[in-house]
Amino acid sequence: MLQKTYLKLLGLSSLSLLTAGCTEKSKEINSELPKKPNVIIILADDIGYGDLSCNGEPTINTPNVDNLASQGVRFTDAHAVAATSTPSRYSMLTGNYNWRRTDTHIAAGDAKMIIEPHEYTMAQMFQQAGYTTAAIGKWHLGLGKEKGQQDWNGKIDYGPREIGFDYSYIMAATGDRVPCVYIENQRVANYDPEHPIEVSYTTPFPGEPLGKDHPELLTVQKPSPNHGHDQAIVNGVSRIGYMKGGGKALWLDENIADSITAHAVSFIKESKDKPFFLYFGTNDIHVPRVPHPRFKGKSGMGPRGDAILEFDWSVGQVVQAVKDIGAEENTIIIITSDNGPVLDDGYIDQAVELLGDHRPWADFRGGKYSSFEAGTRIPLIIALPGYTKPIVSDAPVSQIDFFASFAKLTGVNLPEGAAKDSKNQIEVLLGNSTLGRDYVIESAGTLSVSDGEWKYIEPSNGSRYNRLTDIELGNDTLPQLYNLKDDIGEKNNLYLDNPEKLEELKNILEAEKNKF
Ligand code: NG6
Ligand code: CA
């Protein structure tokens, strides 16, 4: 209904723009693209395709996201590179596939920087184009030169600045991992000299109570049985890892969205005279889900649903800040997620019990961690008001291509060897073409490749099912081949029925593996 209204508004005669598959021919740009538009990537944590109301689930309401979707391109076949955060973010920021390395898995809070000095990043590319750059919110890409050797009481010697971010205000890893402090320009923000910080992922600090021994101190949220998350206690929540000190620098979980959003808004306002690139990683809706009390009970789905509403609020704040500096028609805003959805990811927050009819994974099988579609098929909305048309694009796209696409847009020639796996897809991302990638590679430990119609998952000895999170991981010792057009739920393995397609996709994957 809504789509038809848009078509009328646009004076378009055919539905093809909205429903076209990857065979649609390029469309002409009919308004002028700003020369150096600001670029904001709002990267949600663990938000599934079905968690944003514009993607069709009637059980949730995300008006700020939907408002952007109504001014831009909403993708139905967009992928994060990986089904968990660190490898997914690494790939987006470097344009290099995580699976070409063996050390990009989920990072501890004291991990060293995953991005290596020789790797040229998307932030450096934007700097080269004359942009001011910032990383705000969830980082989860390691810090410092050596694991466990970060100076949490002084300056962190290697971090966002060295890889191209002029400004940073970050959480080192995840909400459920120590250290539970914000780090601003590589120093702990609001540092409290009376409470020096110590962090360890191997040894508890004598005298510091742990969640596993002191459930009575877990006044805000308790860990789910058998997940872990029962070590250092910070603000009534036990975490992964050990930590001592912090004092007034410790974050309050219910204020995280407010704090990082306020810093994102300040950065936007301070950047009004110069093009800027903002990489804004929300903490929502990763565990522990402790949204601000003003969202409490608002979704009817408990903390997980309330955290989605908080995410949507953050989106609204960012959009408003862009309007306030008069840059609405000069700013590309991207809303996406680092991996698919999960319900119980380690804390007792009633995500399962209060879900009702909501389907975070929409029609897709699996979830976070999975090789099935819900692992990496994430929401993606790209809007440049005044330029992008409100369309739904079925083009196969991947976050790996943001890098080369924005290099093209800003006119930067990438140095030799940079962003090896990234391809220019700017016309697709801005909705001028619905051709998309020939194939998308998905990584969840096991690799998959999809051409938009068919999907191949390589054989694997990995577990088929994760009992803790109740997620089917998509592993099978047999090759798997699904026809996503007829079987979006990946139920019928057709590897015996279509050996040619199996061979074709397998060969694509092998060729990719052998490329570099
Ligand atoms: C897992 C954690 C999970 C979450 C995830 C990282 C356990 C049992 N589970 O190892 O709670 O922190 O790592 O999520 O420890 S991500 O979205 O940042 O990749
Ligand atoms: Ca994540």
XYZ file of C-alpha atoms and ligand atoms in Angstrom:
536
model
C 0.000 0.000 0.000
C 2.650 2.388 1.187
C 4.860 1.410 -1.732
C 2.113 2.219 -4.206
C 1.688 5.630 -2.635
C 5.381 6.326 -3.144
C 5.144 5.234 -6.742
C 2.324 7.642 -7.336
C 4.261 10.407 -5.669
C 7.192 9.665 -7.891
C 5.019 9.378 -10.952
C 6.468 5.960 -11.681
C 4.426 3.732 -13.907
C 5.825 0.366 -12.971
C 6.380 -1.516 -9.783
C 9.772 -2.644 -11.016
C 11.702 -0.031 -9.104
C 10.322 -1.402 -5.888
C 10.363 -5.071 -6.611
C 13.148 -5.475 -9.113
C 15.602 -8.286 -8.686
C 19.274 -8.099 -9.551
C 18.651 -8.012 -13.293
C 17.238 -4.492 -13.360
C 19.189 -2.034 -15.511
C 20.835 1.029 -14.009
C 18.637 4.065 -13.528
C 19.781 7.555 -14.337
C 20.526 9.991 -11.554
C 17.976 12.750 -11.917
C 19.070 15.112 -9.211
C 22.577 16.212 -8.472
C 24.674 14.255 -6.014
C 26.391 16.551 -3.493
C 30.136 16.588 -4.053
C 31.392 15.631 -0.631
C 28.350 14.581 1.362
C 28.777 13.795 5.033
C 28.541 10.074 5.733
C 27.093 8.623 8.934
C 27.074 4.876 9.516
C 24.799 3.953 12.405
C 25.829 0.395 13.157
C 23.417 -1.348 15.496
C 24.518 -4.307 17.543
C 22.604 -7.573 17.074
C 19.494 -5.949 15.569
C 17.785 -8.402 13.240
C 16.112 -7.742 9.908
C 12.691 -8.071 11.539
C 13.525 -5.759 14.442
C 12.859 -2.580 12.448
C 9.222 -1.969 11.604
C 9.968 -0.761 8.061
C 11.047 -4.328 7.284
C 7.534 -5.555 7.764
C 7.034 -7.019 11.232
C 3.944 -5.396 12.786
C 5.086 -6.200 16.331
C 7.602 -3.373 16.765
C 7.526 0.350 16.046
C 10.681 2.214 14.997
C 9.370 5.519 13.590
C 12.726 7.299 13.245
C 14.235 4.470 11.250
C 11.089 4.137 9.182
C 11.138 7.849 8.440
C 14.615 7.518 6.937
C 13.535 4.426 5.026
C 10.718 6.491 3.527
C 13.332 8.850 2.061
C 15.846 6.342 0.845
C 16.759 2.838 -0.164
C 15.664 -0.071 1.973
C 17.534 -3.270 1.125
C 16.071 -6.755 1.451
C 19.225 -8.754 0.626
C 21.966 -6.873 2.478
C 24.656 -8.663 4.419
C 27.123 -8.051 7.162
C 30.323 -9.878 6.264
C 30.213 -12.026 9.397
C 27.665 -13.288 11.915
C 29.419 -11.749 14.942
C 30.719 -8.312 15.745
C 34.523 -8.229 15.581
C 34.920 -9.972 12.207
C 31.970 -8.044 10.798
C 33.321 -4.620 11.867
C 36.881 -5.476 10.866
C 35.686 -6.335 7.357
C 33.568 -3.220 6.951
C 36.315 -0.873 8.093
C 39.168 -2.468 6.134
C 37.399 -3.792 3.046
C 39.218 -7.069 3.662
C 37.374 -10.281 4.457
C 37.832 -11.389 8.058
C 38.156 -15.025 6.986
C 41.436 -14.369 5.174
C 42.886 -14.128 8.677
C 42.587 -16.500 11.621
C 42.625 -13.892 14.395
C 39.555 -11.717 13.877
C 37.126 -13.661 16.064
C 35.115 -12.040 18.927
C 37.661 -9.880 20.765
C 38.149 -9.802 24.524
C 38.167 -6.396 26.218
C 41.956 -6.524 26.520
C 42.604 -7.758 22.962
C 45.212 -5.916 20.928
C 44.122 -3.943 17.879
C 42.837 -6.327 15.243
C 43.408 -3.874 12.407
C 47.110 -3.911 11.622
C 49.227 -0.826 10.916
C 49.663 -1.732 7.243
C 45.911 -1.982 6.705
C 44.445 1.155 5.182
C 40.996 1.816 6.640
C 37.796 3.451 5.473
C 38.433 6.225 8.029
C 41.839 6.943 6.454
C 40.191 7.028 3.073
C 37.729 9.667 4.314
C 40.608 11.650 5.842
C 42.356 11.541 2.486
C 39.191 12.982 0.953
C 39.346 15.894 3.399
C 36.791 14.648 5.909
C 36.873 14.938 9.701
C 36.320 11.456 11.110
C 34.975 10.011 14.353
C 34.332 6.619 15.913
C 31.727 6.750 18.649
C 30.168 3.913 20.662
C 30.939 0.246 20.412
C 34.441 -0.500 19.176
C 35.217 -4.205 19.732
C 38.270 -4.184 17.477
C 40.950 -4.381 20.155
C 43.190 -1.609 21.465
C 46.935 -1.204 21.902
C 49.840 -3.103 20.463
C 49.791 -6.093 22.777
C 47.072 -8.133 24.416
C 46.625 -7.249 28.087
C 49.245 -4.481 27.972
C 46.972 -1.457 27.516
C 47.616 1.427 29.898
C 44.067 2.019 31.146
C 45.421 4.714 33.495
C 47.288 6.652 30.850
C 47.334 6.815 27.071
C 46.453 3.853 24.879
C 49.280 3.897 22.369
C 47.529 2.377 19.394
C 43.853 2.819 18.676
C 41.265 4.606 16.553
C 43.517 7.643 15.975
C 46.252 5.567 14.359
C 43.788 4.009 11.941
C 42.168 7.214 10.780
C 39.713 8.491 13.363
C 40.363 12.106 14.381
C 38.059 11.770 17.347
C 36.916 8.733 19.329
C 34.607 8.088 22.255
C 34.285 4.340 22.554
C 33.519 1.289 24.615
C 36.524 -1.020 24.289
C 34.557 -4.177 23.524
C 30.941 -4.972 24.460
C 28.618 -4.067 27.324
C 29.172 -7.512 28.782
C 32.974 -7.282 28.808
C 35.334 -5.296 31.021
C 36.634 -2.586 31.107
C 33.283 -0.864 31.732
C 34.456 2.677 30.949
C 34.302 5.041 27.979
C 37.575 5.814 26.262
C 37.883 9.270 24.732
C 40.761 9.894 22.382
C 42.533 6.873 23.851
C 42.288 7.877 27.501
C 39.640 6.711 29.944
C 36.977 9.434 30.003
C 36.172 11.008 33.338
C 39.241 9.246 34.747
C 39.240 8.870 38.505
C 42.818 8.905 39.875
C 41.593 7.596 43.209
C 40.422 4.403 41.551
C 43.112 3.192 39.155
C 41.913 0.615 36.659
C 43.169 -2.949 36.357
C 41.854 -5.431 33.808
C 42.538 -9.131 33.360
C 40.949 -11.891 31.359
C 42.849 -14.599 33.203
C 43.129 -13.779 36.903
C 40.576 -12.409 39.363
C 41.644 -9.510 41.601
C 41.766 -10.491 45.284
C 38.960 -8.877 47.258
C 36.827 -8.037 44.200
C 33.509 -9.931 44.387
C 32.540 -12.036 41.378
C 29.062 -12.605 40.012
C 29.332 -16.347 40.368
C 29.956 -16.098 44.117
C 27.757 -13.121 44.919
C 24.371 -13.367 43.189
C 22.988 -11.003 45.849
C 25.066 -8.176 44.343
C 23.539 -8.639 40.885
C 20.782 -6.118 41.449
C 20.370 -4.877 37.867
C 20.551 -8.062 35.781
C 21.630 -11.629 36.422
C 23.500 -13.856 33.983
C 21.738 -16.792 32.329
C 22.909 -20.145 33.662
C 25.893 -21.684 31.829
C 26.700 -18.691 29.601
C 29.468 -17.307 31.816
C 29.107 -13.527 32.254
C 29.594 -14.155 35.958
C 32.930 -12.509 36.661
C 33.547 -8.798 37.548
C 30.504 -7.019 38.953
C 30.018 -3.470 37.715
C 26.841 -1.587 38.626
C 24.889 -4.654 39.661
C 25.688 -6.601 36.479
C 28.348 -9.306 36.254
C 30.518 -9.343 33.122
C 33.046 -11.366 31.161
C 36.544 -10.635 32.488
C 37.985 -9.260 35.700
C 38.272 -5.613 36.573
C 39.245 -3.450 39.505
C 38.833 0.286 40.066
C 37.293 2.815 37.702
C 35.374 4.818 40.318
C 33.481 7.666 38.699
C 34.688 6.642 35.236
C 32.573 3.473 35.276
C 29.647 3.596 32.912
C 26.048 3.213 34.066
C 24.403 0.759 31.702
C 21.115 2.656 31.575
C 22.947 5.804 30.435
C 25.093 4.296 27.672
C 22.758 5.232 24.816
C 22.380 8.770 26.161
C 26.121 9.194 26.561
C 27.276 7.914 23.208
C 24.380 9.572 21.365
C 25.205 12.921 23.008
C 28.804 12.558 21.836
C 27.654 11.703 18.309
C 25.389 14.765 18.286
C 28.233 17.011 19.549
C 30.565 15.701 16.880
C 27.985 16.430 14.176
C 27.407 19.950 15.481
C 31.124 20.674 15.712
C 31.653 19.444 12.159
C 29.202 21.725 10.444
C 31.803 23.552 8.360
C 33.690 20.551 7.032
C 32.656 17.224 5.500
C 32.587 14.504 8.133
C 32.453 10.746 8.475
C 30.831 9.406 11.630
C 31.045 5.735 12.511
C 28.460 5.395 15.277
C 28.260 1.920 16.833
C 25.334 1.709 19.205
C 25.449 -0.496 22.279
C 21.794 -1.303 21.644
C 20.685 -4.023 21.517
C 23.630 -6.091 22.752
C 23.457 -7.748 26.158
C 23.231 -6.739 28.936
C 20.136 -4.930 27.733
C 19.549 -2.165 30.247
C 17.828 0.665 28.389
C 17.130 3.958 30.146
C 14.044 3.848 32.430
C 12.174 6.172 30.046
C 11.964 3.230 27.601
C 11.034 0.711 30.257
C 7.913 -1.266 29.419
C 7.345 0.715 26.216
C 7.691 -2.192 23.782
C 5.803 -4.777 25.806
C 8.663 -7.167 25.042
C 10.900 -6.453 28.002
C 14.433 -5.052 27.813
C 15.193 -6.416 24.324
C 12.231 -4.643 22.730
C 12.774 -1.535 24.871
C 16.406 -1.431 23.703
C 15.174 -1.415 20.092
C 13.064 1.656 20.925
C 16.128 3.250 22.518
C 18.083 2.522 19.337
C 15.363 4.186 17.306
C 15.520 7.198 19.643
C 19.299 7.455 19.021
C 18.630 7.422 15.279
C 16.150 10.269 15.760
C 18.714 12.311 17.711
C 21.326 11.896 14.990
C 18.852 12.856 12.263
C 17.803 15.929 14.249
C 21.430 17.012 14.760
C 22.009 16.778 11.007
C 18.911 18.936 10.437
C 20.079 21.389 13.087
C 23.305 22.067 11.211
C 21.357 22.447 7.978
C 23.007 19.414 6.395
C 19.967 17.240 5.814
C 20.385 17.163 2.041
C 24.122 16.815 2.261
C 24.374 13.809 4.560
C 24.140 10.141 3.699
C 22.747 8.255 6.677
C 23.175 4.504 6.764
C 21.351 2.323 9.254
C 22.524 -1.232 9.530
C 23.554 -3.945 11.998
C 26.731 -5.919 12.652
C 25.085 -9.347 12.666
C 21.734 -11.055 13.079
C 19.496 -11.306 16.121
C 19.731 -13.372 19.303
C 17.329 -13.654 22.217
C 19.142 -15.152 25.213
C 22.760 -14.105 24.771
C 23.788 -14.406 28.393
C 21.474 -12.519 30.754
C 18.069 -13.170 32.261
C 16.128 -10.394 30.544
C 12.995 -12.286 29.425
C 13.834 -11.818 25.750
C 12.407 -15.280 25.034
C 9.445 -15.173 27.394
C 8.137 -11.771 26.277
C 8.779 -12.108 22.544
C 5.154 -12.830 21.684
C 4.613 -12.841 17.908
C 7.665 -10.703 17.149
C 10.118 -12.272 14.660
C 13.538 -10.582 14.902
C 14.803 -12.885 12.150
C 11.743 -12.232 9.919
C 11.466 -15.102 7.379
C 15.101 -16.129 7.676
C 16.484 -19.216 9.418
C 19.058 -19.121 12.203
C 20.273 -15.966 13.947
C 23.466 -14.384 15.216
C 26.397 -16.854 14.915
C 24.645 -18.781 12.113
C 25.468 -19.655 8.510
C 21.774 -19.604 7.747
C 20.519 -16.291 6.399
C 19.578 -14.673 9.700
C 23.256 -14.719 10.668
C 24.318 -12.011 8.247
C 21.201 -10.812 6.421
C 20.782 -7.559 8.258
C 18.697 -4.407 7.922
C 20.188 -1.782 5.630
C 18.697 1.619 4.928
C 20.565 4.314 3.043
C 19.112 7.798 2.760
C 20.379 11.020 1.300
C 17.242 13.150 1.542
C 16.660 15.178 -1.588
C 18.627 12.694 -3.655
C 17.645 9.104 -2.865
C 14.191 7.939 -3.851
C 12.082 5.860 -1.514
C 12.623 2.408 -2.936
C 12.987 -1.160 -1.830
C 15.993 -2.803 -3.431
C 16.404 -6.561 -3.704
C 19.978 -6.169 -4.950
C 22.464 -8.473 -3.193
C 24.756 -6.121 -1.259
C 27.423 -6.488 1.392
C 28.941 -4.127 3.937
C 32.327 -5.089 2.473
C 31.533 -2.687 -0.395
C 30.931 0.459 1.654
C 34.675 1.201 1.489
C 35.246 1.159 -2.286
C 31.851 2.762 -2.884
C 32.642 5.781 -0.713
C 36.127 5.987 -2.180
C 34.449 6.304 -5.570
C 31.967 8.859 -4.268
C 34.646 11.057 -2.716
C 37.110 10.594 -5.571
C 39.856 8.883 -3.585
C 42.218 6.545 -5.414
C 42.910 3.699 -3.047
C 46.531 2.806 -2.409
C 47.858 -0.479 -3.812
C 46.604 -3.431 -1.765
C 43.944 -1.460 0.131
C 40.413 -2.810 0.614
C 41.144 -5.851 -1.538
C 37.706 -7.384 -1.209
C 35.671 -4.206 -1.543
C 33.939 -3.303 -4.819
C 32.431 -0.030 -5.882
C 28.646 -0.370 -5.590
C 27.794 3.282 -5.049
C 25.032 3.337 -7.664
C 23.409 0.356 -5.982
C 23.810 1.791 -2.482
C 22.186 5.059 -3.555
C 19.392 3.229 -5.326
C 20.302 4.191 -8.909
C 20.868 0.574 -9.845
C 19.404 -2.647 -8.521
C 22.033 -4.882 -10.093
C 24.028 -5.515 -6.921
C 26.860 -7.964 -6.406
C 27.257 -11.084 -8.526
C 27.606 -12.943 -5.239
C 27.825 -12.259 -1.525
C 30.058 -14.225 0.831
C 28.776 -14.858 4.337
C 31.010 -15.917 7.183
C 30.056 -17.647 10.424
C 33.162 -19.779 10.863
C 31.762 -21.785 7.974
C 31.586 -19.878 4.671
C 28.582 -19.519 2.394
C 28.074 -17.853 -0.946
C 24.832 -16.564 -2.419
C 24.084 -15.122 -5.847
C 20.791 -13.689 -4.655
C 18.858 -16.706 -5.864
C 20.923 -19.718 -4.842
C 22.993 -20.181 -1.710
C 25.716 -22.698 -0.988
C 26.964 -23.440 2.540
C 30.224 -25.356 2.590
C 30.358 -28.635 4.529
C 31.516 -28.287 8.112
C 32.086 -30.359 11.221
C 30.913 -27.477 13.414
C 27.933 -27.906 15.763
C 24.541 -27.719 14.150
C 22.872 -26.090 17.083
C 23.790 -23.813 19.961
C 21.786 -24.867 22.970
C 22.578 -21.762 25.035
C 21.242 -19.287 22.495
C 18.778 -21.715 20.878
C 20.152 -20.927 17.426
C 20.639 -23.299 14.490
C 24.171 -22.632 13.329
C 23.720 -23.925 9.792
C 26.606 -26.383 9.922
C 26.310 -29.738 8.201
C 28.891 -32.276 7.103
C 27.060 -32.358 3.762
C 27.193 -29.503 1.281
C 24.036 -27.379 1.434
C 22.342 -25.709 -1.485
C 19.175 -23.660 -1.106
C 16.997 -21.842 -3.574
C 16.359 -18.621 -1.700
C 13.686 -17.456 -4.133
C 11.452 -20.483 -3.454
C 12.766 -21.401 -0.036
C 13.833 -18.342 1.919
C 13.685 -20.432 5.111
C 16.502 -22.720 3.840
C 14.588 -25.919 4.517
C 15.185 -27.970 1.370
C 18.773 -28.890 0.715
C 18.959 -29.297 -3.085
C 22.615 -30.246 -3.395
C 21.741 -33.563 -5.047
C 19.109 -32.014 -7.326
C 21.242 -29.266 -8.812
C 24.862 -30.414 -9.026
C 25.683 -27.754 -11.647
C 24.671 -24.887 -9.374
C 26.450 -26.544 -6.462
C 29.632 -26.768 -8.512
C 29.318 -23.199 -9.741
C 28.948 -21.688 -6.266
C 31.583 -23.977 -4.778
C 34.003 -22.838 -7.486
C 33.231 -19.187 -6.784
C 34.055 -19.725 -3.125
C 37.253 -21.636 -3.888
C 38.373 -18.947 -6.325
C 37.728 -16.274 -3.674
C 39.696 -18.235 -1.097
C 42.644 -18.542 -3.459
C 42.580 -14.909 -4.589
C 45.010 -13.469 -2.047
C 29.853 -14.439 23.052
C 29.102 -14.173 24.341
C 27.919 -13.289 24.029
C 28.342 -12.044 23.279
C 29.170 -12.427 22.063
C 29.716 -11.249 21.339
C 29.334 -16.147 25.794
C 28.751 -17.479 26.170
N 28.639 -15.444 24.901
O 30.988 -15.192 23.292
O 27.254 -12.934 25.205
O 29.096 -11.208 24.110
O 30.257 -13.215 22.457
O 28.713 -10.608 20.659
O 30.371 -15.748 26.291
S 29.082 -9.667 19.485
O 27.833 -9.209 18.946
O 29.840 -8.578 20.072
O 29.851 -10.440 18.532
Ca 26.931 -7.881 17.369
